[in-house]
CSV table of C-alpha atoms in Angstrom, one decimal:
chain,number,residue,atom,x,y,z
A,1,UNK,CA,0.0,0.0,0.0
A,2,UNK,CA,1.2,3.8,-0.6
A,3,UNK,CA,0.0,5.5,2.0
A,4,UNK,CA,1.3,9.0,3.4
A,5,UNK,CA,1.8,10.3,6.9
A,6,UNK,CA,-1.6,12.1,6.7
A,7,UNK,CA,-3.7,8.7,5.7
A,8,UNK,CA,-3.9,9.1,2.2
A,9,UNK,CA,-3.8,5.9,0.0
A,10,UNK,CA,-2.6,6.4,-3.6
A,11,UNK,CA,-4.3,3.6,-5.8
A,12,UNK,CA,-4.4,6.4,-9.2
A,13,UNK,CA,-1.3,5.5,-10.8
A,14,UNK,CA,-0.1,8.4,-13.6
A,15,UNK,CA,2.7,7.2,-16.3
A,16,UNK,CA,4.6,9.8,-18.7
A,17,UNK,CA,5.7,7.7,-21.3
A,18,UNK,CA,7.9,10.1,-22.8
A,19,UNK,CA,8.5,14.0,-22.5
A,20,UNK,CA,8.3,14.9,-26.5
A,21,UNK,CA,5.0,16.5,-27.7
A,22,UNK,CA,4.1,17.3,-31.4
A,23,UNK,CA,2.4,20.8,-30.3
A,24,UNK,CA,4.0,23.8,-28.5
A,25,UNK,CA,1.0,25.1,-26.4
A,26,UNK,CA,2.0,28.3,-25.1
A,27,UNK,CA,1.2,27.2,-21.5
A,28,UNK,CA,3.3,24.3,-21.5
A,29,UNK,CA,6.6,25.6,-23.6
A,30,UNK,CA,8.3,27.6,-25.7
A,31,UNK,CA,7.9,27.3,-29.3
A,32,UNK,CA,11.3,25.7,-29.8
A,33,UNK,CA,10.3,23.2,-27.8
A,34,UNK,CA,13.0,21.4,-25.0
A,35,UNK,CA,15.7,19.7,-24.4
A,36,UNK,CA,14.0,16.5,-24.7
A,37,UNK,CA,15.5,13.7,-23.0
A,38,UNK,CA,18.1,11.1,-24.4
A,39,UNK,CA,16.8,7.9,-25.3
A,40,UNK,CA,19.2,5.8,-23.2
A,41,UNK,CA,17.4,7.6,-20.3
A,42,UNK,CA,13.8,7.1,-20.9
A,43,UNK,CA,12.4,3.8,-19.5
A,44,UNK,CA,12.0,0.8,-21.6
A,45,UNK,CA,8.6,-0.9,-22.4
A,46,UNK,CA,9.6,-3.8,-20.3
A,47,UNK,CA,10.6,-1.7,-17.4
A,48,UNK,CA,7.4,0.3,-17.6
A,49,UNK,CA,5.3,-2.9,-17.9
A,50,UNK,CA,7.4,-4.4,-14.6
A,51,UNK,CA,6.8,-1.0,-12.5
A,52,UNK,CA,3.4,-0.9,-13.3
A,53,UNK,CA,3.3,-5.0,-12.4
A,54,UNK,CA,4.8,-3.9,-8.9
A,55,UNK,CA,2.3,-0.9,-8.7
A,56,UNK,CA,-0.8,-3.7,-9.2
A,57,UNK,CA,0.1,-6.3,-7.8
A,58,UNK,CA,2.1,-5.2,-4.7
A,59,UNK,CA,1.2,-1.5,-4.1
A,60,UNK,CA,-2.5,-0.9,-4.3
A,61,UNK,CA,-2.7,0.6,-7.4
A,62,UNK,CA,-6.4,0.2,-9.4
A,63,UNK,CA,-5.8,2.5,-11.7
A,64,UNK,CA,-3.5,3.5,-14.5
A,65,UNK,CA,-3.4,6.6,-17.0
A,66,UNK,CA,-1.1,6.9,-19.5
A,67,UNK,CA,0.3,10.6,-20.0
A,68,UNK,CA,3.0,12.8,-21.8
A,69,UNK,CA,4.7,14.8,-23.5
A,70,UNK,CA,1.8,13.2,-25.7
A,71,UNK,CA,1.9,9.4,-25.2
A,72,UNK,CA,0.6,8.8,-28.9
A,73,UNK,CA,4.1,9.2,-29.7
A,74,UNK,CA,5.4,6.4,-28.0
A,75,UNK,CA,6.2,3.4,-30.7
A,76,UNK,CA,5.3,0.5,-27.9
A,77,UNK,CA,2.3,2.4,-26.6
A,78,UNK,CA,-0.4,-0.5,-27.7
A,79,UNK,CA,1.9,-3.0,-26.5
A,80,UNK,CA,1.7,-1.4,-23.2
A,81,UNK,CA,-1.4,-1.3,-23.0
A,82,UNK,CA,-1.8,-5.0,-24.0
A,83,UNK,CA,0.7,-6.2,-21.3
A,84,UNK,CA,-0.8,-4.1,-18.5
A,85,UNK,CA,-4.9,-5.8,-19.1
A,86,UNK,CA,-3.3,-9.0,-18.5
A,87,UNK,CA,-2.4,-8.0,-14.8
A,88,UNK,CA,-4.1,-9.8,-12.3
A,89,UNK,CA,-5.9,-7.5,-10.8
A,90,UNK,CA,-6.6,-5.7,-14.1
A,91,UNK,CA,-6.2,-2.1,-13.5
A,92,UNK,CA,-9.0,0.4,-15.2
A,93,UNK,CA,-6.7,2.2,-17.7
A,94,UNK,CA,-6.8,5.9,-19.5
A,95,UNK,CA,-5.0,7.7,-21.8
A,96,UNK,CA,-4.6,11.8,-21.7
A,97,UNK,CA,-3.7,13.1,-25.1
A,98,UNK,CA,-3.6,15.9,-27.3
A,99,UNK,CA,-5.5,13.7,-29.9
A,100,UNK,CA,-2.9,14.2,-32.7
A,101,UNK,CA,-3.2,10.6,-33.9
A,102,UNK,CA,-6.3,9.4,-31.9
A,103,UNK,CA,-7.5,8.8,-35.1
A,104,UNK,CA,-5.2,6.1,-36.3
A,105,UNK,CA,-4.8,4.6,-33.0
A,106,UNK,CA,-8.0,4.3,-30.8
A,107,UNK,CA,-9.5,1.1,-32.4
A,108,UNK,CA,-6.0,-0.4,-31.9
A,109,UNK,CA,-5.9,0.9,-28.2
A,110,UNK,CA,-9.6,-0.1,-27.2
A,111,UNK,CA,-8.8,-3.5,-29.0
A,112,UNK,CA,-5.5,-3.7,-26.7
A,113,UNK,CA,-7.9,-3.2,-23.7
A,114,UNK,CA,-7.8,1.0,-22.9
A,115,UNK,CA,-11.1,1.9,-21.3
A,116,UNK,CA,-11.0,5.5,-22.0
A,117,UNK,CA,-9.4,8.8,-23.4
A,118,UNK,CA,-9.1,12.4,-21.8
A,119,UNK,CA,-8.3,14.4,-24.7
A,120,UNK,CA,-6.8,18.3,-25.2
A,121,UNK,CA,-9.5,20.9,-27.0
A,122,UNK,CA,-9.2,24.5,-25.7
A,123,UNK,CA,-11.2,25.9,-28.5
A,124,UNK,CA,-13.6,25.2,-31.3
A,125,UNK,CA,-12.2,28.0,-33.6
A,126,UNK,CA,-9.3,26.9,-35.5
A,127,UNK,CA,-7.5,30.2,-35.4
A,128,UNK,CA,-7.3,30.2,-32.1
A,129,UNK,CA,-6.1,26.9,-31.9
A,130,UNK,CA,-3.0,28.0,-34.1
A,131,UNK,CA,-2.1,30.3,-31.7
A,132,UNK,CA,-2.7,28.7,-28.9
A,133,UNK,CA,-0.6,25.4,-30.0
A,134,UNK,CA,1.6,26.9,-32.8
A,135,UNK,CA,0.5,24.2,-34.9
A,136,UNK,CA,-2.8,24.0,-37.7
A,137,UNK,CA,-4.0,20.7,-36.2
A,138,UNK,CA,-7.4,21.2,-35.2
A,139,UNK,CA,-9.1,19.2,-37.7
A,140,UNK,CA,-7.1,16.4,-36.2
A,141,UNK,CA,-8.3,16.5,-32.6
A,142,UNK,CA,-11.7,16.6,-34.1
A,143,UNK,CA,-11.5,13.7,-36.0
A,144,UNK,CA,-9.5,11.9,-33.0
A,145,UNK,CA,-12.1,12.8,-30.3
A,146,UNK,CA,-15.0,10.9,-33.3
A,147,UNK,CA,-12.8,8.6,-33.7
A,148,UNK,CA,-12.4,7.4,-29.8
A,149,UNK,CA,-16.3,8.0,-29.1
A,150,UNK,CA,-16.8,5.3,-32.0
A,151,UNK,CA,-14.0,2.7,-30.5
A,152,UNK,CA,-15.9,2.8,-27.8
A,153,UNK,CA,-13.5,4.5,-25.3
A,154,UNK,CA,-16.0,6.4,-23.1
A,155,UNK,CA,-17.0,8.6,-21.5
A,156,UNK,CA,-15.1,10.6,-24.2
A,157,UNK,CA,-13.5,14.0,-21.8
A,158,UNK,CA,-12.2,17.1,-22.9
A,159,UNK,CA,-9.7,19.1,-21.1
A,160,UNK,CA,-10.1,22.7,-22.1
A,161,UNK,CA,-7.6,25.4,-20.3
A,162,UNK,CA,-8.7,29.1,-20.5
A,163,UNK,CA,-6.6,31.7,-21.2
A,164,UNK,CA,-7.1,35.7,-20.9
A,165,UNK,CA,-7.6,37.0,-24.7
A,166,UNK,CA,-7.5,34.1,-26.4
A,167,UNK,CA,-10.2,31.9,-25.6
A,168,UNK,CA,-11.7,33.1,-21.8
A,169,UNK,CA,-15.1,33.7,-24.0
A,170,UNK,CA,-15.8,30.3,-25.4
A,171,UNK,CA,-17.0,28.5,-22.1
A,172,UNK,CA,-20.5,28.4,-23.1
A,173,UNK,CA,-20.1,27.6,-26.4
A,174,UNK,CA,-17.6,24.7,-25.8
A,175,UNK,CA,-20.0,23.3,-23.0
A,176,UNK,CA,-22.9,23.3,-25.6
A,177,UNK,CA,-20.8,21.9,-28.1
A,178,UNK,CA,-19.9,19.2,-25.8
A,179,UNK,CA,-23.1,18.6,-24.8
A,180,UNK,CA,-24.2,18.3,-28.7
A,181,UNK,CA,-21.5,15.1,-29.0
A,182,UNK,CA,-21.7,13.5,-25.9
A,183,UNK,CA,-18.2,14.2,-24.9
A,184,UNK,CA,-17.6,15.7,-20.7
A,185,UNK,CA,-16.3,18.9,-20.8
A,186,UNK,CA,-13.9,19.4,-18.2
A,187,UNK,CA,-12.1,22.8,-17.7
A,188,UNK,CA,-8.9,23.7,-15.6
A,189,UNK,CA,-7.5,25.8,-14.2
A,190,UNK,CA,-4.4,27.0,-15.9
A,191,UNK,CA,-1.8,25.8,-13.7
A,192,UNK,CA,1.8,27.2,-13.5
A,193,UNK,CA,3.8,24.2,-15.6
A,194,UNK,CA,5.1,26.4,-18.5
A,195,UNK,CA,9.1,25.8,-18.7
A,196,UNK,CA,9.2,29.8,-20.0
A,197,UNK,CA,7.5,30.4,-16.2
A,198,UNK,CA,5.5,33.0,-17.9
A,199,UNK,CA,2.3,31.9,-15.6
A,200,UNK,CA,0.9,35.0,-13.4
A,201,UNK,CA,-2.1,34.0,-10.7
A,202,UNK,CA,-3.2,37.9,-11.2
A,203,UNK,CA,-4.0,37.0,-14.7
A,204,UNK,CA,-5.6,33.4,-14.9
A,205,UNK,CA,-9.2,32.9,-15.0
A,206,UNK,CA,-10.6,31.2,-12.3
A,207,UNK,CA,-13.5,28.3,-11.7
A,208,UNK,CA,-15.0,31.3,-10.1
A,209,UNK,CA,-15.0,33.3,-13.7
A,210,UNK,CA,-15.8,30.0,-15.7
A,211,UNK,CA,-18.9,28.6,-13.8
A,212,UNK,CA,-20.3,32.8,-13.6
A,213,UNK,CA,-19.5,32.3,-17.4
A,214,UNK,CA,-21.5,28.8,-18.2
A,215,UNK,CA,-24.3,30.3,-15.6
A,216,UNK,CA,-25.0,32.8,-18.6
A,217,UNK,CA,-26.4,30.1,-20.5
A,218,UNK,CA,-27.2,26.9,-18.9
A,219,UNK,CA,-28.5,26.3,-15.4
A,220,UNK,CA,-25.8,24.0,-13.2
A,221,UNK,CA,-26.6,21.5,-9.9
A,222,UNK,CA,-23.7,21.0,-8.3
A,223,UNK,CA,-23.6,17.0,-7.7
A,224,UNK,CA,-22.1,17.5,-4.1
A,225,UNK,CA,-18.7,16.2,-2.2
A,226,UNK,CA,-20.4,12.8,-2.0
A,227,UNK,CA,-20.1,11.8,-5.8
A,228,UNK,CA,-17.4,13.5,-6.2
A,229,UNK,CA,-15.0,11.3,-3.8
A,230,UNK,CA,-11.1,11.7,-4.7
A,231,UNK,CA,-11.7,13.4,-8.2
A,232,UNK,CA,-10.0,16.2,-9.5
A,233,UNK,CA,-12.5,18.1,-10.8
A,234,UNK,CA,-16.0,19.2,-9.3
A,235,UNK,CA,-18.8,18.2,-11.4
A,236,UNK,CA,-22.3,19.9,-12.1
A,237,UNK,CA,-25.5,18.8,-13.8
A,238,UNK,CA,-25.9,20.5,-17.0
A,239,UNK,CA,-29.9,22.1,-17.7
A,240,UNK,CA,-30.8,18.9,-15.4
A,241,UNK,CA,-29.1,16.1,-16.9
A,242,UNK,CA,-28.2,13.4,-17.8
A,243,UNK,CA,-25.1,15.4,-19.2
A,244,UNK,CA,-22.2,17.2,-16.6
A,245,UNK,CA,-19.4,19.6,-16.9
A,246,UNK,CA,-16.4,19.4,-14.4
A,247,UNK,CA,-14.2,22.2,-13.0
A,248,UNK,CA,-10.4,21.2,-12.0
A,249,UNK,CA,-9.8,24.3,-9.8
A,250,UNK,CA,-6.1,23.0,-8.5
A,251,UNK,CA,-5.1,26.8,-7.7
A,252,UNK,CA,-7.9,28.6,-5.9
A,253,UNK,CA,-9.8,25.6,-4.7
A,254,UNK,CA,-6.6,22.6,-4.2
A,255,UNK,CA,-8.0,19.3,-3.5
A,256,UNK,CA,-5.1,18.1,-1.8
A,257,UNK,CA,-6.8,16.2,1.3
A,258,UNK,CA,-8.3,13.5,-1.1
A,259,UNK,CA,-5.3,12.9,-3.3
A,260,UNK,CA,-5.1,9.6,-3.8
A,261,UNK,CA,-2.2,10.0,-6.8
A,262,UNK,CA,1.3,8.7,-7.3
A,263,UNK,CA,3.0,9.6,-10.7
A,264,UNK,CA,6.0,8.1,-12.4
A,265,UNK,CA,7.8,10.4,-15.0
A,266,UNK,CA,8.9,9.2,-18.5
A,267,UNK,CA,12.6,9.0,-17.1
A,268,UNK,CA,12.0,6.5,-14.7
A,269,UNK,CA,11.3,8.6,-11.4
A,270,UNK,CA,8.6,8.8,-8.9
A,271,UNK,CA,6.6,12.0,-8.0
A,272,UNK,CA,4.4,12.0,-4.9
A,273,UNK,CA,2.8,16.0,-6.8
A,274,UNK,CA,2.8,17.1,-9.8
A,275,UNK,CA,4.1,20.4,-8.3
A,276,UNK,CA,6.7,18.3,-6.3
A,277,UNK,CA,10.2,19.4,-6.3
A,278,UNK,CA,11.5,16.4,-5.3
A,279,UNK,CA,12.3,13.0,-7.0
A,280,UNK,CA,12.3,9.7,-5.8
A,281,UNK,CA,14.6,7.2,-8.2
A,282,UNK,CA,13.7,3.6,-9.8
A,283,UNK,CA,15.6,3.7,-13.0
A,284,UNK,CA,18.2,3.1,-11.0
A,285,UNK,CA,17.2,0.0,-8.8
A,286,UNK,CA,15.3,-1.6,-12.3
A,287,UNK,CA,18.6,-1.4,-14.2
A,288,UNK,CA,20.7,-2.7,-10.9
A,289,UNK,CA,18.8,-5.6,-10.9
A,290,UNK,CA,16.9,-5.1,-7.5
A,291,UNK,CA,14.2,-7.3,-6.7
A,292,UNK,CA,10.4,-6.5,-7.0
A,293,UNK,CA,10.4,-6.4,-2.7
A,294,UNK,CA,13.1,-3.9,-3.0
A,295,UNK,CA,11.8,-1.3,-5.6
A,296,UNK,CA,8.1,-1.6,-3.7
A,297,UNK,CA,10.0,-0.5,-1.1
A,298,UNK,CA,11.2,2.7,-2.3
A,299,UNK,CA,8.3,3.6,-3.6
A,300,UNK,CA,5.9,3.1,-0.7
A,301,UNK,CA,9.3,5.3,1.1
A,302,UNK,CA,8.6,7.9,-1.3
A,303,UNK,CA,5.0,8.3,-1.1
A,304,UNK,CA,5.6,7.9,2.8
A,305,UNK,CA,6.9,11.3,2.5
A,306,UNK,CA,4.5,13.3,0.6
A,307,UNK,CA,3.8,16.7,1.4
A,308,UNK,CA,0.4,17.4,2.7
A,309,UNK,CA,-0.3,20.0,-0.4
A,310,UNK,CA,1.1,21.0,-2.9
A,311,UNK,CA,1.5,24.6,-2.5
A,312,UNK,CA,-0.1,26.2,-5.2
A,313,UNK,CA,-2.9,28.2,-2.4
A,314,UNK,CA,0.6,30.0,-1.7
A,315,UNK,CA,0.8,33.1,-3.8
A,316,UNK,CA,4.7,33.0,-3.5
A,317,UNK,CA,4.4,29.7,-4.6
A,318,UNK,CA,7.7,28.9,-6.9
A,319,UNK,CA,7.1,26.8,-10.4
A,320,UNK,CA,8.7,23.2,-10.7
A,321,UNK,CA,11.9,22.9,-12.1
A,322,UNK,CA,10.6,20.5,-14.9
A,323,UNK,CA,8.0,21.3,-17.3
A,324,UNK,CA,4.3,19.3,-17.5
A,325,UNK,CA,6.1,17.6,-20.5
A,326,UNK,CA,8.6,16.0,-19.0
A,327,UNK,CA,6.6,14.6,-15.7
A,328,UNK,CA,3.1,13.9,-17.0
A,329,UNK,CA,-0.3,15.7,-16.6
């Protein structure tokens, strides 16, 4: 079990399968992109498949999602995916992506045994998407987000991320839009993960601004603490149901108490935050040849020591020294 000094159990397992990424959204970094990391440094497939194994089978873990950099662009990703539905227990497994691809590959990934896709949209106008990723992709998260809703990987959700000027209009209209092709809408909160650390909290639009927003045109139920459980995001019956919309407020409202997360970057190391400064190692333990016993042991060590939030209700709080790419949404 991974469980903290303040009772919390992580069983949500998130896996960045590698820190490249065929957009350049301006939150998340420069148009040049990064450093990305050398090969010999990422994880292999069979060291992924044997941490998630240990995670399963020895830790607790019940659930796996599969992140970036955009995992789409990992060459063993079905395979993965494949190897990980044969664990005994099975874990419930997801994919976030960007939906560059989804296309191609969700028949092959619902057929491999995925259960379901979060997928990147901030906007339904193309132009803005150009800007706001510095590539003319649109059309293709379109088609991928169809293309997943008819493999059968659902419920279909959308991650949208306001930002001032650009797109802090289009809440209602995305909501509706959602609505219209039974995907959930989820929005967050931008979060400060851009490697330029251009992020200001002065300037972010809040759950507070998008919920007044949504309230111009639908009417929203909150469904309550009780159905929401360790979830990120705070959901609300949309016009009475049966459709909802979800609000991810991890700056002004941090849901820290119920984390129940543990995340393992593309480079082999574990996380007990996304907004954690600190880095636990099992790259090194995997390619000494430890036992499984041993390298369950560092992690539950690891997770022993999580912080009891992660900081972000500080306004002095300091941006990671690794950008979203490199350690997974």
């Amino acid at each position: 079990m991974l469980i903290d000094t303040y009772g919390r159990v992580a069983t949500d397992l998130r896996v960045s399968l590698t820190d490249r990424c065929n957009l350049r959204c301006t939150y998340c970094m420069p148009e040049e992109g990064l450093q990305w990391l050398a090969k010999p440094d990422l994880l292999s497939d069979d060291e992924i498949v044997r941490l998630i194994r240990i995670a399963v089978t020895d830790l607790g873990v019940t659930e796996v999602r599969f992140t970036g950099g955009e995992p789409l662009l990992r060459p063993g990703l079905v395979g993965i995916v494949e190897r990980c539905a044969s664990l005994a227990p099975r874990p419930t497994m997801s994919l976030t992506t960007n939906g560059i691809g989804l296309k191609r590959t969700a028949s092959a990934l619902k057929a491999a045994g995925l259960d379901r896709v979060n997928v990147s949209l901030d906007t339904l106008r193309p132009d803005v998407f150009k800007t706001l990723t510095r590539r003319d992709r649109h059309h293709d998260v379109l088609d991928g987000l169809e293309a997943a809703r008819a493999a059968g990987l659902t419920p279909v959700k959308v991650n949208t991320v306001l930002m001032p000027g650009l797109n802090d209009d289009e809440a209602p209209e995305l909501l509706a839009w959602a609505v219209a092709h039974d995907y959930e809408l989820r929005f967050i909160e931008q979060m400060p993960l851009d490697a330029q650390h251009g992020w200001k909290r002065d300037g972010m639009i809040t759950a507070g601004d998008i919920l007044a927003s949504l309230r111009t045109r639908f009417t929203l139920t909150a469904e309550g603490d009780e159905a929401r459980g360790s979830a990120p995001a705070e959901r609300w019956i949309v016009d009475g149901g049966p459709q909802r919309v979800g609000v991810i407020a991890s700056v002004t409202r941090p849901f820290c108490r119920a984390c129940d997360r543990t995340r393992l970057t593309a480079d082999g190391q574990v996380r007990t935050c996304l907004f954690a400064r600190e880095e636990t190692d099992l790259r090194s333990a995997l390619r000494s040849d430890a036992p499984d016993e041993e390298i369950a042991g560092i992690w539950k060590l690891a997770m022993w020591g999580k912080k009891a939030g992660s900081g972000l209700d500080d306004p002095s709080f300091l941006q990671p020294d690794r950008p979203m790419s490199a350690i997974g949404g």
